[in-house]
Short mmCIF file of C-alpha atoms in Angstrom, two decimals:
data_model
loop_
_atom_site.label_atom_id
_atom_site.label_comp_id
_atom_site.label_asym_id
_atom_site.label_seq_id
_atom_site.Cartn_x
_atom_site.Cartn_y
_atom_site.Cartn_z
CA UNK A 16 28.72 -11.79 -2.48
CA UNK A 17 29.27 -8.06 -2.09
CA UNK A 18 25.84 -7.65 -0.57
CA UNK A 19 26.47 -10.51 1.87
CA UNK A 20 29.69 -8.81 2.93
CA UNK A 21 27.92 -5.51 3.58
CA UNK A 22 25.35 -7.24 5.81
CA UNK A 23 28.09 -9.03 7.69
CA UNK A 24 29.43 -5.65 8.80
CA UNK A 25 26.62 -5.48 11.36
CA UNK A 26 27.71 -7.62 14.34
CA UNK A 27 25.52 -10.61 15.11
CA UNK A 28 23.40 -10.40 11.96
CA UNK A 29 22.84 -13.53 9.92
CA UNK A 30 20.35 -14.46 7.25
CA UNK A 31 18.94 -17.16 9.52
CA UNK A 32 18.29 -14.54 12.18
CA UNK A 33 16.56 -12.27 9.67
CA UNK A 34 14.38 -15.14 8.45
CA UNK A 35 13.48 -15.94 12.06
CA UNK A 36 12.44 -12.30 12.56
CA UNK A 37 10.21 -12.50 9.48
CA UNK A 38 8.65 -15.65 10.90
CA UNK A 39 7.89 -13.84 14.14
CA UNK A 40 5.87 -11.21 12.29
CA UNK A 41 4.16 -13.60 9.86
CA UNK A 42 3.02 -15.85 12.70
CA UNK A 43 1.32 -12.87 14.33
CA UNK A 44 -1.73 -12.47 12.12
CA UNK A 45 -2.86 -8.89 11.53
CA UNK A 46 -5.93 -8.41 9.32
CA UNK A 47 -6.56 -4.73 8.74
CA UNK A 48 -10.10 -4.66 10.16
CA UNK A 49 -9.37 -6.66 13.33
CA UNK A 50 -8.35 -4.09 15.94
CA UNK A 51 -7.40 -6.64 18.58
CA UNK A 52 -5.19 -8.50 16.11
CA UNK A 53 -3.59 -5.24 15.02
CA UNK A 54 -2.82 -4.27 18.60
CA UNK A 55 -1.12 -7.64 19.14
CA UNK A 56 0.79 -7.24 15.88
CA UNK A 57 1.92 -3.75 16.83
CA UNK A 58 3.30 -5.06 20.12
CA UNK A 59 5.13 -7.93 18.43
CA UNK A 60 6.53 -5.56 15.78
CA UNK A 61 7.56 -3.03 18.42
CA UNK A 62 9.37 -5.68 20.46
CA UNK A 63 11.17 -6.98 17.39
CA UNK A 64 12.20 -3.50 16.35
CA UNK A 65 13.40 -2.64 19.83
CA UNK A 66 15.64 -5.71 19.80
CA UNK A 67 17.02 -5.07 16.31
CA UNK A 68 17.39 -1.30 16.61
CA UNK A 69 18.12 -1.03 20.31
CA UNK A 70 15.37 1.58 20.67
CA UNK A 71 11.69 1.43 21.50
CA UNK A 72 9.24 2.98 19.04
CA UNK A 73 6.68 5.63 19.67
CA UNK A 74 3.24 4.02 19.66
CA UNK A 75 0.68 6.18 17.87
CA UNK A 76 -2.97 5.11 17.90
CA UNK A 77 -5.29 6.96 15.51
CA UNK A 78 -8.99 6.05 15.45
CA UNK A 79 -8.13 2.80 17.21
CA UNK A 80 -5.46 1.75 14.70
CA UNK A 81 -1.89 1.29 16.03
CA UNK A 82 1.11 2.74 14.20
CA UNK A 83 4.79 2.63 15.18
CA UNK A 84 7.49 5.24 14.66
CA UNK A 85 11.22 5.14 15.29
CA UNK A 86 12.98 8.51 15.00
CA UNK A 87 16.71 9.03 15.08
CA UNK A 88 16.98 12.80 15.09
CA UNK A 89 15.12 15.16 12.78
CA UNK A 90 13.86 13.08 9.83
CA UNK A 91 15.69 13.43 6.53
CA UNK A 92 15.04 9.93 5.21
CA UNK A 93 11.72 8.22 5.89
CA UNK A 94 11.33 4.43 5.60
CA UNK A 95 7.72 3.36 5.18
CA UNK A 96 6.03 0.03 5.82
CA UNK A 97 2.86 -1.49 7.24
CA UNK A 98 2.14 -4.40 9.56
CA UNK A 99 -1.47 -5.01 8.54
CA UNK A 100 -2.37 -7.61 5.90
CA UNK A 101 -5.36 -8.67 3.82
CA UNK A 102 -5.33 -12.15 5.37
CA UNK A 103 -8.12 -13.06 7.84
CA UNK A 104 -7.26 -14.59 11.18
CA UNK A 105 -6.88 -18.34 10.88
CA UNK A 106 -5.08 -18.21 7.52
CA UNK A 107 -1.94 -19.62 9.15
CA UNK A 108 -3.73 -22.91 9.76
CA UNK A 109 -4.03 -23.41 6.01
CA UNK A 110 -0.90 -21.56 4.93
CA UNK A 111 1.69 -21.96 7.72
CA UNK A 112 4.94 -20.03 7.77
CA UNK A 113 7.86 -22.04 6.45
CA UNK A 114 11.01 -22.07 4.33
CA UNK A 115 11.73 -24.74 1.75
CA UNK A 116 14.27 -24.80 -1.07
CA UNK A 117 15.17 -21.17 -0.46
CA UNK A 118 11.57 -19.93 -0.64
CA UNK A 119 9.81 -18.41 2.36
CA UNK A 120 6.02 -18.68 2.53
CA UNK A 121 3.21 -17.52 4.75
CA UNK A 122 0.31 -15.04 4.69
CA UNK A 123 1.64 -11.49 4.51
CA UNK A 124 5.28 -12.51 4.04
CA UNK A 125 5.62 -10.73 0.68
CA UNK A 126 3.15 -7.92 1.35
CA UNK A 127 4.87 -6.81 3.43
CA UNK A 128 6.23 -8.26 6.65
CA UNK A 129 9.56 -9.14 5.07
CA UNK A 130 9.89 -5.48 4.06
CA UNK A 131 9.26 -4.38 7.66
CA UNK A 132 12.06 -6.64 8.91
CA UNK A 133 14.35 -5.49 6.10
CA UNK A 134 13.80 -1.84 7.03
CA UNK A 135 14.81 -2.54 10.62
CA UNK A 136 17.94 -4.45 9.69
CA UNK A 137 18.98 -1.92 7.06
CA UNK A 138 18.84 0.90 9.60
CA UNK A 139 20.51 -1.22 12.27
CA UNK A 140 23.44 -1.76 9.88
CA UNK A 141 24.02 1.96 9.29
CA UNK A 142 27.16 3.55 10.67
CA UNK A 143 25.12 6.65 11.57
CA UNK A 144 21.33 6.65 11.93
CA UNK A 145 20.99 10.37 12.56
CA UNK A 146 18.23 11.69 10.31
CA UNK A 147 16.38 8.38 9.79
CA UNK A 148 12.73 7.78 10.61
CA UNK A 149 10.89 4.45 10.31
CA UNK A 150 7.09 4.54 10.20
CA UNK A 151 5.16 1.26 10.28
CA UNK A 152 1.43 1.78 9.88
CA UNK A 153 -1.55 -0.45 10.57
CA UNK A 154 -4.07 0.39 7.86
CA UNK A 155 -2.29 0.58 4.49
CA UNK A 156 -4.39 -2.24 3.02
CA UNK A 157 -7.49 -0.11 3.67
CA UNK A 158 -6.05 2.93 1.91
CA UNK A 159 -4.41 4.43 5.04
CA UNK A 160 -7.49 6.28 6.35
CA UNK A 161 -6.02 6.88 9.82
CA UNK A 162 -2.34 7.09 8.89
CA UNK A 163 -2.24 9.30 5.80
CA UNK A 164 -1.92 12.55 7.74
CA UNK A 165 0.76 10.97 9.91
CA UNK A 166 2.68 9.79 6.84
CA UNK A 167 2.53 13.17 5.16
CA UNK A 168 3.57 15.00 8.32
CA UNK A 169 6.54 12.68 8.84
CA UNK A 170 7.63 12.92 5.20
CA UNK A 171 7.31 16.69 4.86
CA UNK A 172 10.80 18.18 4.62
CA UNK A 173 12.54 14.84 4.04
CA UNK A 174 15.03 14.39 1.22
CA UNK A 175 13.65 10.93 0.46
CA UNK A 176 10.86 8.51 1.27
CA UNK A 177 11.86 4.87 0.77
CA UNK A 178 8.93 2.46 0.66
CA UNK A 179 9.71 -1.13 1.64
CA UNK A 180 6.67 -2.55 -0.14
CA UNK A 181 7.32 -5.75 -2.07
CA UNK A 182 9.13 -5.49 -5.39
CA UNK A 183 7.61 -5.95 -8.81
CA UNK A 184 8.38 -9.00 -10.96
CA UNK A 185 12.01 -9.99 -10.94
CA UNK A 186 12.90 -7.60 -8.13
CA UNK A 187 12.16 -4.41 -10.08
CA UNK A 188 11.49 -1.35 -7.94
CA UNK A 189 8.36 0.73 -8.47
CA UNK A 190 9.11 4.09 -10.00
CA UNK A 191 5.50 5.14 -10.64
CA UNK A 192 2.10 4.24 -9.24
CA UNK A 193 -1.33 5.19 -10.42
CA UNK A 194 -3.44 7.44 -8.28
CA UNK A 195 -6.48 5.78 -6.75
CA UNK A 196 -10.00 7.17 -6.51
CA UNK A 197 -13.00 5.34 -5.08
CA UNK A 198 -16.61 6.46 -5.44
CA UNK A 199 -20.03 5.40 -4.25
CA UNK A 200 -22.88 6.31 -6.56
CA UNK A 201 -26.35 6.42 -4.97
CA UNK A 202 -29.42 6.25 -7.20
CA UNK A 203 -32.97 6.97 -6.04
CA UNK A 204 -36.17 6.09 -7.82
CA UNK A 205 -39.75 5.28 -6.81
CA UNK A 206 -41.11 1.91 -5.78
CA UNK A 207 -44.15 0.33 -7.41
CA UNK A 208 -45.56 -3.18 -7.84
CA UNK A 209 -43.60 -4.80 -10.67
CA UNK A 210 -46.61 -6.78 -11.92
CA UNK A 211 -49.63 -4.56 -11.28
CA UNK A 212 -48.41 -1.06 -12.11
CA UNK A 213 -44.69 -0.85 -12.95
CA UNK A 214 -45.33 2.35 -14.91
CA UNK A 215 -45.94 4.18 -11.64
CA UNK A 216 -42.40 3.47 -10.51
CA UNK A 217 -39.02 4.98 -11.34
CA UNK A 218 -36.62 2.08 -11.74
CA UNK A 219 -33.37 2.76 -9.88
CA UNK A 220 -31.81 -0.36 -11.44
CA UNK A 221 -32.40 0.95 -14.95
CA UNK A 222 -31.01 4.35 -13.98
CA UNK A 223 -27.96 2.65 -12.48
CA UNK A 224 -27.47 0.76 -15.75
CA UNK A 225 -27.42 4.04 -17.70
CA UNK A 226 -24.93 5.49 -15.25
CA UNK A 227 -22.66 2.46 -15.25
CA UNK A 228 -22.31 2.53 -19.02
CA UNK A 229 -21.58 6.26 -19.00
CA UNK A 230 -19.05 5.91 -16.19
CA UNK A 231 -17.21 2.98 -17.78
CA UNK A 232 -16.83 5.09 -20.92
CA UNK A 233 -14.75 7.64 -18.94
CA UNK A 234 -11.74 5.32 -19.02
CA UNK A 235 -8.93 6.17 -21.41
CA UNK A 236 -6.65 3.21 -22.23
CA UNK A 237 -4.23 5.42 -24.16
CA UNK A 238 -3.71 7.59 -21.06
CA UNK A 239 -3.57 4.57 -18.74
CA UNK A 240 -6.80 5.58 -17.02
CA UNK A 241 -9.13 2.82 -15.86
CA UNK A 242 -12.66 3.49 -14.62
CA UNK A 243 -14.26 0.32 -13.32
CA UNK A 244 -17.74 -0.02 -11.79
CA UNK A 245 -17.49 -2.73 -9.13
CA UNK A 246 -19.88 -3.58 -6.28
CA UNK A 247 -23.58 -3.20 -7.17
CA UNK A 248 -26.81 -3.59 -5.22
CA UNK A 249 -30.37 -2.55 -5.99
CA UNK A 250 -33.96 -3.02 -4.91
CA UNK A 251 -35.69 -4.70 -1.99
CA UNK A 252 -37.83 -7.47 -3.51
CA UNK A 253 -38.09 -9.35 -6.80
CA UNK A 254 -41.65 -8.10 -7.43
CA UNK A 255 -40.97 -4.43 -6.67
CA UNK A 256 -39.65 -1.67 -8.93
CA UNK A 257 -36.38 -0.73 -7.21
CA UNK A 258 -36.56 2.55 -5.33
CA UNK A 259 -32.81 2.69 -4.77
CA UNK A 260 -29.52 1.37 -6.08
CA UNK A 261 -25.89 1.85 -5.17
CA UNK A 262 -22.64 0.92 -6.83
CA UNK A 263 -18.93 1.54 -6.37
CA UNK A 264 -16.41 2.79 -8.91
CA UNK A 265 -12.64 2.21 -8.88
CA UNK A 266 -10.54 4.75 -10.80
CA UNK A 267 -6.79 4.50 -11.47
CA UNK A 268 -4.92 7.30 -13.22
CA UNK A 269 -1.28 7.88 -14.16
CA UNK A 270 -1.44 11.67 -13.87
CA UNK A 271 -3.20 14.17 -11.66
CA UNK A 272 -4.79 15.76 -14.71
CA UNK A 273 -6.50 12.48 -15.62
CA UNK A 274 -7.55 11.86 -12.03
CA UNK A 275 -9.11 15.32 -11.88
CA UNK A 276 -10.81 14.90 -15.27
CA UNK A 277 -12.59 11.76 -14.14
CA UNK A 278 -13.47 13.26 -10.77
CA UNK A 279 -15.09 16.29 -12.39
CA UNK A 280 -17.03 14.12 -14.81
CA UNK A 281 -18.32 11.78 -12.09
CA UNK A 282 -19.52 14.59 -9.85
CA UNK A 283 -21.29 16.18 -12.82
CA UNK A 284 -23.41 13.08 -13.53
CA UNK A 285 -27.14 13.56 -13.81
CA UNK A 286 -30.09 11.19 -14.11
CA UNK A 287 -31.45 9.89 -17.41
CA UNK A 288 -34.90 8.80 -16.21
CA UNK A 289 -37.45 11.46 -15.18
CA UNK A 290 -37.88 11.38 -11.43
CA UNK A 291 -34.61 9.58 -10.68
CA UNK A 292 -31.92 11.09 -8.48
CA UNK A 293 -28.14 10.65 -8.44
CA UNK A 294 -25.63 11.39 -5.69
CA UNK A 295 -21.89 10.76 -5.98
CA UNK A 296 -19.79 10.44 -2.83
CA UNK A 297 -16.06 10.15 -2.11
CA UNK A 298 -13.27 10.74 -4.62
CA UNK A 299 -9.47 10.60 -4.84
CA UNK A 300 -7.77 8.60 -2.09
CA UNK A 301 -4.22 8.98 -3.30
CA UNK A 302 -2.60 11.12 -5.94
CA UNK A 303 -0.49 9.45 -8.63
CA UNK A 304 3.15 8.80 -7.89
CA UNK A 305 4.56 10.08 -11.16
CA UNK A 306 7.96 9.09 -12.53
CA UNK A 307 9.37 12.51 -11.79
CA UNK A 308 9.02 11.77 -8.06
CA UNK A 309 11.33 8.76 -8.24
CA UNK A 310 13.76 9.65 -11.04
CA UNK A 311 16.64 10.92 -8.91
CA UNK A 312 16.41 8.19 -6.28
CA UNK A 313 16.09 5.49 -8.91
CA UNK A 314 19.25 6.69 -10.64
CA UNK A 315 21.11 6.56 -7.32
CA UNK A 316 19.70 3.11 -6.50
CA UNK A 317 20.83 1.77 -9.89
CA UNK A 318 24.33 3.11 -9.32
CA UNK A 319 24.46 1.64 -5.82
CA UNK A 320 23.28 -1.75 -7.07
CA UNK A 321 26.10 -1.70 -9.62
CA UNK A 322 28.62 -0.73 -6.92
CA UNK A 323 27.44 -3.67 -4.80
CA UNK A 324 27.83 -6.06 -7.70
CA UNK A 325 24.11 -6.78 -7.89
CA UNK A 326 22.10 -7.48 -11.02
CA UNK A 327 21.03 -4.33 -12.90
CA UNK A 328 18.13 -2.72 -11.07
CA UNK A 329 14.98 -2.25 -13.14
CA UNK A 330 12.14 0.18 -12.52
CA UNK A 331 8.49 -0.29 -13.50
CA UNK A 332 5.20 1.57 -13.26
CA UNK A 333 2.33 -0.28 -11.54
CA UNK A 334 -1.39 0.21 -11.18
CA UNK A 335 -1.74 -0.41 -7.46
CA UNK A 336 -1.36 2.34 -4.90
CA UNK A 337 0.69 2.48 -1.70
CA UNK A 338 1.74 4.96 0.95
CA UNK A 339 4.37 6.11 -1.54
CA UNK A 340 1.57 7.88 -3.37
CA UNK A 341 1.05 10.08 -0.32
CA UNK A 342 4.69 11.08 0.07
CA UNK A 343 5.09 11.73 -3.65
CA UNK A 344 1.85 13.68 -3.60
CA UNK A 345 3.33 16.29 -1.25
CA UNK A 346 6.48 16.64 -3.35
CA UNK A 347 8.87 14.33 -1.48
CA UNK A 348 11.21 12.24 -3.69
CA UNK A 349 9.93 8.69 -3.34
CA UNK A 350 11.12 5.25 -4.41
CA UNK A 351 8.84 2.26 -3.87
CA UNK A 352 9.08 -1.51 -4.09
CA UNK A 353 12.40 -1.72 -2.26
CA UNK A 354 11.25 -4.66 -0.15
CA UNK A 355 11.02 -8.40 -0.66
CA UNK A 356 11.65 -10.14 -3.96
CA UNK A 357 9.11 -12.87 -4.64
CA UNK A 358 5.48 -12.87 -5.68
CA UNK A 359 1.89 -13.89 -5.01
CA UNK A 360 0.77 -10.86 -3.02
CA UNK A 361 -2.71 -11.45 -1.55
CA UNK A 362 -2.74 -15.00 -3.00
CA UNK A 363 -2.18 -18.48 -1.63
CA UNK A 364 1.21 -18.71 -3.37
CA UNK A 365 2.58 -15.60 -1.62
CA UNK A 366 6.32 -16.13 -1.24
CA UNK A 367 9.73 -14.52 -0.79
CA UNK A 368 13.05 -15.57 -2.30
CA UNK A 369 15.30 -15.87 0.76
CA UNK A 370 18.58 -15.46 -1.10
CA UNK A 371 17.60 -11.97 -2.26
CA UNK A 372 16.96 -10.61 1.23
CA UNK A 373 20.60 -9.68 2.05
CA UNK A 374 21.00 -7.95 -1.32
CA UNK A 375 17.92 -5.82 -0.78
CA UNK A 376 18.92 -4.91 2.75
CA UNK A 377 22.34 -3.85 1.49
CA UNK A 378 20.76 -1.78 -1.29
CA UNK A 379 18.42 0.00 1.13
CA UNK A 380 21.19 0.57 3.65
CA UNK A 381 23.51 2.13 1.08
CA UNK A 382 20.70 4.22 -0.41
CA UNK A 383 19.87 5.64 3.01
CA UNK A 384 23.53 6.45 3.65
CA UNK A 385 23.83 8.07 0.23
CA UNK A 386 20.87 10.37 0.83
CA UNK A 387 22.04 11.26 4.32
CA UNK A 388 25.45 12.18 2.95
CA UNK A 389 23.86 14.46 0.37
CA UNK A 390 24.59 12.26 -2.64
CA UNK A 391 20.94 11.55 -3.31
CA UNK A 392 19.56 15.05 -2.95
#
């Protein structure tokens, strides 16, 4: 009830109106790799934000991808979100937006269009917005290739970055995230007829098999480090010794030291078979968001939740990355998972618990105000 009262302080705001705003964004499909869809989504998001906040955003297009930024003075608190989703166009036909029995559904509702709407309404409900920046990007689901520099530049010098990504199970916020590294390993060999003279060839598939086993062994479960070979292709014909192979590797690490250990080991790989060649490309995409980055903000958020009469706020570490990794990576205090409470991200059962939306908006609003007043520094 306390949270509902806080939201009611903003004239004209109702939960029905907030749900309608979420529906507006969910019904505008925005797959990350569809530039036309992203441009439409950016315009819909901009119009919604202009109505809620009373201010138009700055439209920033980087490498064809549209991002939106609202600035209210020099940034001291940055709210982060993204309007792109993993869902292909046409998903709404199978999974239409709707609300039933207090549960909101639709592609992208949990990850993270509800969080985008929550960010807008939380800022709109502030008594003083001076020092707040909202950045809504269009390529987070791809690893933020065009927006990372923008995110880091906007966060630099801020007292806090608050990420409105969806919560963890039960509404827990995300106090740590693993760093993400992605590699492509290219293997070269020599082609030969597989039936007539295979001994003349250098089998890139066999070399790839040696490499995959060695790479998988770099994982360290005790340290929380996973090293997972994923996509694999090799050869050109079933009767030809493969002259080339390529595979991808996904690495997740809790600490920078572990991320760097694996990176060094991967780039030091050599071939096992005489005549084979190995080339490793790419590397870390985001540094780990370690617990130290979120500790102070999490303590304040827990205290604020108690003041609002909400259930005790829990914090968890997760394996997936977000734009919070980038802000934490440059030393900005960061708290993630402040968005929707629900589940099913990237799955057909994606959903949001409607009754939790006002509580989360109130929590975010009060956390922003606390940091701006100096209490969260």
